[in-house]
PDB file of C-alpha atoms in Angstrom:
ATOM      1  CA  ALA M   1      45.192 -77.249 -54.735  1.00 69.00           C
ATOM      2  CA  GLN M   2      47.395 -75.479 -52.264  1.00 81.00           C
ATOM      3  CA  THR M   3      45.984 -74.239 -48.972  1.00 92.00           C
ATOM      4  CA  VAL M   4      47.491 -71.885 -46.417  1.00 96.00           C
ATOM      5  CA  THR M   5      46.311 -71.881 -42.807  1.00 97.00           C
ATOM      6  CA  GLN M   6      46.977 -69.206 -40.235  1.00 97.00           C
ATOM      7  CA  SER M   7      45.534 -70.568 -37.016  1.00 96.00           C
ATOM      8  CA  GLN M   8      45.859 -67.375 -34.982  1.00 96.00           C
ATOM      9  CA  PRO M   9      43.297 -64.754 -36.037  1.00 96.00           C
ATOM     10  CA  GLU M  10      44.692 -62.314 -33.460  1.00 97.00           C
ATOM     11  CA  MET M  11      47.907 -61.957 -31.520  1.00 97.00           C
ATOM     12  CA  SER M  12      49.225 -59.337 -29.184  1.00 97.00           C
ATOM     13  CA  VAL M  13      52.714 -58.536 -27.954  1.00 97.00           C
ATOM     14  CA  GLN M  14      54.256 -56.067 -25.575  1.00 97.00           C
ATOM     15  CA  GLU M  15      56.539 -53.493 -27.137  1.00 97.00           C
ATOM     16  CA  ALA M  16      60.164 -54.723 -27.259  1.00 97.00           C
ATOM     17  CA  GLU M  17      59.077 -58.325 -26.772  1.00 97.00           C
ATOM     18  CA  THR M  18      59.152 -61.192 -29.281  1.00 98.00           C
ATOM     19  CA  VAL M  19      56.151 -62.737 -30.986  1.00 98.00           C
ATOM     20  CA  THR M  20      55.763 -65.687 -33.342  1.00 98.00           C
ATOM     21  CA  LEU M  21      53.020 -65.978 -35.946  1.00 98.00           C
ATOM     22  CA  SER M  22      52.142 -69.434 -37.227  1.00 98.00           C
ATOM     23  CA  CYS M  23      51.498 -70.628 -40.762  1.00 98.00           C
ATOM     24  CA  THR M  24      51.038 -74.068 -42.220  1.00 98.00           C
ATOM     25  CA  TYR M  25      50.445 -74.981 -45.829  1.00 97.00           C
ATOM     26  CA  ASP M  26      49.564 -77.971 -47.903  1.00 95.00           C
ATOM     27  CA  THR M  27      51.209 -78.786 -51.199  1.00 91.00           C
ATOM     28  CA  SER M  28      52.468 -81.702 -53.220  1.00 90.00           C
ATOM     29  CA  GLU M  29      55.134 -79.653 -54.954  1.00 88.00           C
ATOM     30  CA  SER M  30      58.799 -79.608 -54.020  1.00 87.00           C
ATOM     31  CA  ASP M  31      59.784 -76.202 -55.437  1.00 88.00           C
ATOM     32  CA  TYR M  32      57.869 -73.157 -54.292  1.00 91.00           C
ATOM     33  CA  TYR M  33      58.177 -69.879 -52.426  1.00 91.00           C
ATOM     34  CA  LEU M  34      56.783 -68.700 -49.135  1.00 94.00           C
ATOM     35  CA  PHE M  35      56.172 -65.118 -48.106  1.00 95.00           C
ATOM     36  CA  TRP M  36      55.040 -63.064 -45.182  1.00 97.00           C
ATOM     37  CA  TYR M  37      53.259 -59.833 -46.037  1.00 96.00           C
ATOM     38  CA  LYS M  38      52.284 -56.999 -43.734  1.00 96.00           C
ATOM     39  CA  GLN M  39      49.102 -55.019 -44.331  1.00 94.00           C
ATOM     40  CA  PRO M  40      48.750 -51.902 -42.159  1.00 90.00           C
ATOM     41  CA  PRO M  41      45.391 -50.168 -41.843  1.00 84.00           C
ATOM     42  CA  SER M  42      46.265 -48.090 -44.925  1.00 72.00           C
ATOM     43  CA  ARG M  43      45.782 -51.360 -46.847  1.00 74.00           C
ATOM     44  CA  GLN M  44      48.944 -51.442 -48.928  1.00 88.00           C
ATOM     45  CA  MET M  45      50.468 -54.890 -48.697  1.00 92.00           C
ATOM     46  CA  ILE M  46      54.197 -54.864 -48.032  1.00 92.00           C
ATOM     47  CA  LEU M  47      56.562 -57.802 -48.337  1.00 93.00           C
ATOM     48  CA  VAL M  48      58.227 -58.639 -45.016  1.00 95.00           C
ATOM     49  CA  ILE M  49      60.270 -61.714 -45.833  1.00 95.00           C
ATOM     50  CA  ARG M  50      60.522 -64.510 -48.390  1.00 93.00           C
ATOM     51  CA  GLN M  51      61.825 -68.060 -48.320  1.00 94.00           C
ATOM     52  CA  GLU M  52      62.714 -70.305 -51.234  1.00 91.00           C
ATOM     53  CA  ALA M  53      61.727 -73.892 -50.499  1.00 91.00           C
ATOM     54  CA  TYR M  54      64.994 -75.266 -51.878  1.00 89.00           C
ATOM     55  CA  LYS M  55      66.986 -73.310 -49.296  1.00 89.00           C
ATOM     56  CA  GLN M  56      67.464 -74.977 -45.941  1.00 87.00           C
ATOM     57  CA  GLN M  57      68.675 -71.833 -44.236  1.00 93.00           C
ATOM     58  CA  ASN M  58      65.955 -69.772 -42.618  1.00 95.00           C
ATOM     59  CA  ALA M  59      65.520 -66.275 -44.029  1.00 94.00           C
ATOM     60  CA  THR M  60      66.122 -63.230 -41.841  1.00 95.00           C
ATOM     61  CA  GLU M  61      65.462 -59.537 -42.411  1.00 93.00           C
ATOM     62  CA  ASN M  62      66.597 -57.385 -39.519  1.00 95.00           C
ATOM     63  CA  ARG M  63      64.091 -58.054 -36.691  1.00 97.00           C
ATOM     64  CA  PHE M  64      62.097 -60.525 -38.761  1.00 97.00           C
ATOM     65  CA  SER M  65      63.031 -64.172 -39.158  1.00 97.00           C
ATOM     66  CA  VAL M  66      61.275 -67.342 -40.181  1.00 97.00           C
ATOM     67  CA  ASN M  67      61.305 -70.924 -39.004  1.00 97.00           C
ATOM     68  CA  PHE M  68      60.827 -72.976 -42.151  1.00 96.00           C
ATOM     69  CA  GLN M  69      60.111 -76.639 -41.570  1.00 96.00           C
ATOM     70  CA  LYS M  70      59.646 -78.137 -45.035  1.00 94.00           C
ATOM     71  CA  ALA M  71      58.754 -81.644 -43.927  1.00 94.00           C
ATOM     72  CA  ALA M  72      56.159 -80.324 -41.511  1.00 95.00           C
ATOM     73  CA  LYS M  73      54.981 -77.709 -44.060  1.00 96.00           C
ATOM     74  CA  SER M  74      55.310 -75.020 -41.471  1.00 97.00           C
ATOM     75  CA  PHE M  75      56.466 -71.433 -41.972  1.00 97.00           C
ATOM     76  CA  SER M  76      56.330 -69.269 -38.865  1.00 98.00           C
ATOM     77  CA  LEU M  77      57.357 -65.620 -38.551  1.00 98.00           C
ATOM     78  CA  LYS M  78      59.247 -64.327 -35.544  1.00 98.00           C
ATOM     79  CA  ILE M  79      59.291 -60.618 -34.813  1.00 98.00           C
ATOM     80  CA  SER M  80      61.934 -59.595 -32.303  1.00 98.00           C
ATOM     81  CA  ASP M  81      62.025 -56.340 -30.362  1.00 97.00           C
ATOM     82  CA  SER M  82      58.450 -55.544 -31.433  1.00 97.00           C
ATOM     83  CA  GLN M  83      57.699 -51.926 -32.262  1.00 97.00           C
ATOM     84  CA  LEU M  84      54.433 -50.015 -32.372  1.00 96.00           C
ATOM     85  CA  GLY M  85      54.810 -49.765 -36.129  1.00 94.00           C
ATOM     86  CA  ASP M  86      54.672 -53.544 -36.418  1.00 96.00           C
ATOM     87  CA  ALA M  87      50.964 -53.481 -35.638  1.00 96.00           C
ATOM     88  CA  ALA M  88      49.170 -54.712 -38.741  1.00 96.00           C
ATOM     89  CA  MET M  89      47.581 -57.734 -40.314  1.00 96.00           C
ATOM     90  CA  TYR M  90      50.131 -60.316 -41.402  1.00 98.00           C
ATOM     91  CA  PHE M  91      49.489 -62.696 -44.264  1.00 97.00           C
ATOM     92  CA  CYS M  92      51.343 -65.858 -45.054  1.00 97.00           C
ATOM     93  CA  ALA M  93      51.444 -66.679 -48.756  1.00 95.00           C
ATOM     94  CA  TYR M  94      52.484 -69.662 -50.815  1.00 93.00           C
ATOM     95  CA  ARG M  95      53.582 -69.250 -54.419  1.00 89.00           C
ATOM     96  CA  THR M  96      54.169 -71.953 -56.973  1.00 86.00           C
ATOM     97  CA  TRP M  97      57.215 -71.868 -59.215  1.00 80.00           C
ATOM     98  CA  ALA M  98      54.865 -70.789 -62.006  1.00 76.00           C
ATOM     99  CA  GLY M  99      53.759 -67.785 -59.991  1.00 78.00           C
ATOM    100  CA  LYS M 100      50.309 -68.721 -58.648  1.00 82.00           C
ATOM    101  CA  SER M 101      49.781 -67.430 -55.100  1.00 86.00           C
ATOM    102  CA  THR M 102      47.568 -68.582 -52.253  1.00 91.00           C
ATOM    103  CA  PHE M 103      47.165 -66.440 -49.149  1.00 94.00           C
ATOM    104  CA  GLY M 104      46.121 -67.344 -45.633  1.00 96.00           C
ATOM    105  CA  ASP M 105      43.352 -65.398 -43.915  1.00 95.00           C
ATOM    106  CA  GLY M 106      45.763 -63.343 -41.856  1.00 96.00           C
ATOM    107  CA  THR M 107      46.740 -62.684 -38.254  1.00 97.00           C
ATOM    108  CA  THR M 108      46.017 -59.308 -36.708  1.00 96.00           C
ATOM    109  CA  LEU M 109      48.964 -58.252 -34.569  1.00 97.00           C
ATOM    110  CA  THR M 110      48.480 -55.714 -31.795  1.00 97.00           C
ATOM    111  CA  VAL M 111      51.530 -54.137 -30.145  1.00 97.00           C
ATOM    112  CA  LYS M 112      50.953 -52.837 -26.641  1.00 97.00           C
ATOM    113  CA  PRO M 113      53.062 -49.912 -25.408  1.00 94.00           C
TER     114      PRO M 113
ATOM    115  CA  GLU N   1      60.627 -45.981 -58.356  1.00 61.00           C
ATOM    116  CA  ALA N   2      56.896 -45.366 -58.571  1.00 80.00           C
ATOM    117  CA  GLY N   3      54.690 -48.041 -57.057  1.00 92.00           C
ATOM    118  CA  VAL N   4      51.566 -49.731 -58.330  1.00 96.00           C
ATOM    119  CA  ALA N   5      48.864 -47.134 -58.898  1.00 96.00           C
ATOM    120  CA  GLN N   6      45.182 -47.888 -58.552  1.00 97.00           C
ATOM    121  CA  SER N   7      42.065 -45.804 -58.941  1.00 97.00           C
ATOM    122  CA  PRO N   8      39.615 -45.024 -57.609  1.00 97.00           C
ATOM    123  CA  ARG N   9      40.400 -45.566 -53.915  1.00 95.00           C
ATOM    124  CA  TYR N  10      36.748 -45.919 -52.987  1.00 96.00           C
ATOM    125  CA  LYS N  11      33.585 -46.687 -54.904  1.00 97.00           C
ATOM    126  CA  ILE N  12      29.986 -47.093 -53.777  1.00 98.00           C
ATOM    127  CA  ILE N  13      27.445 -48.430 -56.260  1.00 97.00           C
ATOM    128  CA  GLU N  14      24.022 -49.988 -56.203  1.00 97.00           C
ATOM    129  CA  LYS N  15      23.566 -53.642 -56.995  1.00 96.00           C
ATOM    130  CA  ARG N  16      23.143 -54.407 -60.683  1.00 97.00           C
ATOM    131  CA  GLN N  17      25.228 -51.373 -61.636  1.00 97.00           C
ATOM    132  CA  SER N  18      28.581 -51.700 -63.344  1.00 97.00           C
ATOM    133  CA  VAL N  19      31.963 -50.529 -62.118  1.00 98.00           C
ATOM    134  CA  ALA N  20      35.516 -50.435 -63.415  1.00 98.00           C
ATOM    135  CA  PHE N  21      38.858 -50.302 -61.652  1.00 98.00           C
ATOM    136  CA  TRP N  22      42.135 -49.207 -63.153  1.00 97.00           C
ATOM    137  CA  CYS N  23      45.688 -50.314 -62.388  1.00 97.00           C
ATOM    138  CA  ASN N  24      49.071 -49.084 -63.558  1.00 96.00           C
ATOM    139  CA  PRO N  25      51.829 -51.517 -62.595  1.00 95.00           C
ATOM    140  CA  ILE N  26      55.446 -50.724 -61.878  1.00 94.00           C
ATOM    141  CA  SER N  27      57.276 -49.899 -65.072  1.00 92.00           C
ATOM    142  CA  GLY N  28      58.853 -52.950 -66.635  1.00 89.00           C
ATOM    143  CA  HIS N  29      56.847 -55.483 -64.672  1.00 91.00           C
ATOM    144  CA  ALA N  30      55.603 -58.166 -67.002  1.00 89.00           C
ATOM    145  CA  THR N  31      53.159 -59.803 -64.618  1.00 90.00           C
ATOM    146  CA  LEU N  32      50.017 -58.178 -63.265  1.00 93.00           C
ATOM    147  CA  TYR N  33      47.575 -59.631 -60.754  1.00 94.00           C
ATOM    148  CA  TRP N  34      44.083 -58.699 -59.612  1.00 97.00           C
ATOM    149  CA  TYR N  35      43.022 -59.918 -56.181  1.00 96.00           C
ATOM    150  CA  GLN N  36      39.741 -59.715 -54.324  1.00 97.00           C
ATOM    151  CA  GLN N  37      40.039 -59.263 -50.572  1.00 95.00           C
ATOM    152  CA  ILE N  38      36.816 -59.689 -48.624  1.00 94.00           C
ATOM    153  CA  LEU N  39      36.836 -58.219 -45.131  1.00 90.00           C
ATOM    154  CA  GLY N  40      38.515 -60.584 -42.686  1.00 87.00           C
ATOM    155  CA  GLN N  41      39.987 -62.793 -45.373  1.00 90.00           C
ATOM    156  CA  GLY N  42      43.200 -63.037 -47.322  1.00 92.00           C
ATOM    157  CA  PRO N  43      43.467 -61.884 -50.925  1.00 94.00           C
ATOM    158  CA  LYS N  44      42.074 -64.265 -53.515  1.00 94.00           C
ATOM    159  CA  LEU N  45      43.574 -64.229 -57.000  1.00 93.00           C
ATOM    160  CA  LEU N  46      41.057 -63.295 -59.676  1.00 96.00           C
ATOM    161  CA  ILE N  47      43.297 -63.076 -62.718  1.00 95.00           C
ATOM    162  CA  GLN N  48      46.979 -63.064 -63.618  1.00 92.00           C
ATOM    163  CA  PHE N  49      48.405 -61.527 -66.785  1.00 92.00           C
ATOM    164  CA  GLN N  50      51.810 -62.136 -68.293  1.00 89.00           C
ATOM    165  CA  ASN N  51      52.349 -59.109 -70.543  1.00 88.00           C
ATOM    166  CA  ASN N  52      48.964 -58.869 -72.281  1.00 84.00           C
ATOM    167  CA  GLY N  53      48.101 -62.568 -72.105  1.00 91.00           C
ATOM    168  CA  VAL N  54      46.047 -64.283 -69.414  1.00 92.00           C
ATOM    169  CA  VAL N  55      47.983 -66.867 -67.386  1.00 89.00           C
ATOM    170  CA  ASP N  56      45.318 -67.783 -64.851  1.00 90.00           C
ATOM    171  CA  ASP N  57      41.698 -66.703 -64.576  1.00 94.00           C
ATOM    172  CA  SER N  58      40.335 -69.855 -62.997  1.00 91.00           C
ATOM    173  CA  GLN N  59      38.778 -67.986 -60.059  1.00 92.00           C
ATOM    174  CA  LEU N  60      37.338 -65.097 -62.046  1.00 96.00           C
ATOM    175  CA  PRO N  61      33.490 -65.149 -62.128  1.00 95.00           C
ATOM    176  CA  LYS N  62      33.373 -64.721 -65.857  1.00 95.00           C
ATOM    177  CA  ASP N  63      29.627 -64.186 -66.011  1.00 96.00           C
ATOM    178  CA  ARG N  64      30.070 -60.780 -64.395  1.00 97.00           C
ATOM    179  CA  PHE N  65      33.789 -60.009 -64.134  1.00 98.00           C
ATOM    180  CA  SER N  66      36.083 -59.123 -66.980  1.00 97.00           C
ATOM    181  CA  ALA N  67      39.619 -57.819 -67.171  1.00 97.00           C
ATOM    182  CA  GLU N  68      41.958 -56.679 -69.846  1.00 96.00           C
ATOM    183  CA  ARG N  69      45.531 -55.529 -70.096  1.00 95.00           C
ATOM    184  CA  LEU N  70      46.010 -53.588 -73.261  1.00 82.00           C
ATOM    185  CA  LYS N  71      49.544 -53.323 -74.623  1.00 84.00           C
ATOM    186  CA  GLY N  72      50.823 -55.259 -71.641  1.00 83.00           C
ATOM    187  CA  VAL N  73      50.863 -52.262 -69.309  1.00 91.00           C
ATOM    188  CA  ASP N  74      47.718 -50.788 -67.689  1.00 95.00           C
ATOM    189  CA  SER N  75      44.831 -53.013 -66.747  1.00 97.00           C
ATOM    190  CA  THR N  76      41.149 -52.576 -66.029  1.00 97.00           C
ATOM    191  CA  LEU N  77      38.866 -54.863 -64.051  1.00 98.00           C
ATOM    192  CA  LYS N  78      35.134 -54.565 -64.651  1.00 98.00           C
ATOM    193  CA  ILE N  79      32.129 -55.907 -62.795  1.00 98.00           C
ATOM    194  CA  GLN N  80      28.774 -55.942 -64.573  1.00 97.00           C
ATOM    195  CA  PRO N  81      26.295 -56.325 -62.974  1.00 96.00           C
ATOM    196  CA  ALA N  82      27.520 -55.979 -59.394  1.00 97.00           C
ATOM    197  CA  LYS N  83      26.118 -58.064 -56.553  1.00 97.00           C
ATOM    198  CA  LEU N  84      26.139 -57.371 -52.830  1.00 97.00           C
ATOM    199  CA  GLU N  85      28.744 -60.104 -52.305  1.00 96.00           C
ATOM    200  CA  ASP N  86      31.182 -58.231 -54.564  1.00 97.00           C
ATOM    201  CA  SER N  87      31.779 -55.741 -51.750  1.00 97.00           C
ATOM    202  CA  ALA N  88      35.495 -56.075 -51.094  1.00 97.00           C
ATOM    203  CA  VAL N  89      38.861 -54.461 -51.616  1.00 96.00           C
ATOM    204  CA  TYR N  90      40.266 -55.067 -55.074  1.00 97.00           C
ATOM    205  CA  LEU N  91      44.034 -55.202 -55.053  1.00 96.00           C
ATOM    206  CA  CYS N  92      46.297 -54.924 -58.032  1.00 97.00           C
ATOM    207  CA  ALA N  93      49.859 -56.208 -57.853  1.00 94.00           C
ATOM    208  CA  SER N  94      52.739 -56.559 -60.269  1.00 92.00           C
ATOM    209  CA  SER N  95      55.970 -58.489 -60.415  1.00 89.00           C
ATOM    210  CA  LEU N  96      58.999 -58.415 -62.664  1.00 86.00           C
ATOM    211  CA  ASP N  97      58.200 -61.881 -63.877  1.00 77.00           C
ATOM    212  CA  GLY N  98      55.546 -64.462 -63.164  1.00 59.00           C
ATOM    213  CA  ALA N  99      57.702 -67.496 -62.674  1.00 63.00           C
ATOM    214  CA  GLY N 100      61.031 -68.429 -61.224  1.00 61.00           C
ATOM    215  CA  LEU N 101      63.000 -66.097 -59.048  1.00 61.00           C
ATOM    216  CA  ASN N 102      61.499 -62.739 -59.911  1.00 55.00           C
ATOM    217  CA  THR N 103      58.083 -63.336 -58.456  1.00 69.00           C
ATOM    218  CA  GLU N 104      58.025 -60.807 -55.628  1.00 79.00           C
ATOM    219  CA  ALA N 105      54.732 -58.990 -55.961  1.00 86.00           C
ATOM    220  CA  PHE N 106      54.314 -55.294 -55.235  1.00 91.00           C
ATOM    221  CA  PHE N 107      50.809 -54.215 -54.295  1.00 94.00           C
ATOM    222  CA  GLY N 108      48.800 -51.088 -54.882  1.00 95.00           C
ATOM    223  CA  GLN N 109      46.653 -49.501 -52.181  1.00 93.00           C
ATOM    224  CA  GLY N 110      43.513 -51.121 -53.503  1.00 95.00           C
ATOM    225  CA  THR N 111      40.009 -49.993 -54.333  1.00 96.00           C
ATOM    226  CA  ARG N 112      37.370 -50.471 -51.689  1.00 96.00           C
ATOM    227  CA  LEU N 113      34.077 -51.348 -53.368  1.00 97.00           C
ATOM    228  CA  THR N 114      30.794 -51.164 -51.489  1.00 97.00           C
ATOM    229  CA  VAL N 115      27.703 -52.521 -53.215  1.00 98.00           C
ATOM    230  CA  VAL N 116      24.429 -51.389 -51.633  1.00 97.00           C
TER     231      VAL N 116
END
């Protein structure tokens, strides 16, 4: 069974600074997807960024980028130029090709003005 | 495009009572998921539907939880009887497809259940 580990329950960053959230996963599969989701206090989960395991190039979405290390089974999220609106809980998720998802337990990000 | 709709937003019941949650996925999305999110934890998949068929219900406590997706659109999740440990947020999500490339899931706002 796949497992997803987020080792940082809480992180904080100064506004306009950069922060990196860690995620590691365990799988025996070679084809899969990885996601970072953001969950603000309103609860609705929003997709931040996705990475296909067969792609070597790291995904980027504006201020959000990932460092995908397939051999190390590591998938970290970097947020550049942090904004107050980035404050939320962030979940790393692994999805099999068949569509079964496993989520980590989340990292609460605080952005200090 | 309308998002995933869930109701109710909040529900408080006594233990041993029954409760039902409703979800309307994004139009055209074949795959529907129900997750349980206990406070301080990540979402845990309870059941996954592909159209009106069940793809995965391996983590659904079938002695008390049931779910259906009639006509491959709306879905209801029922708990009967509820236990204190069922207190959680129940999230519904949908995706265009369940496998391959179109697996991005869109989430509803969830139903917060409190069992007292």
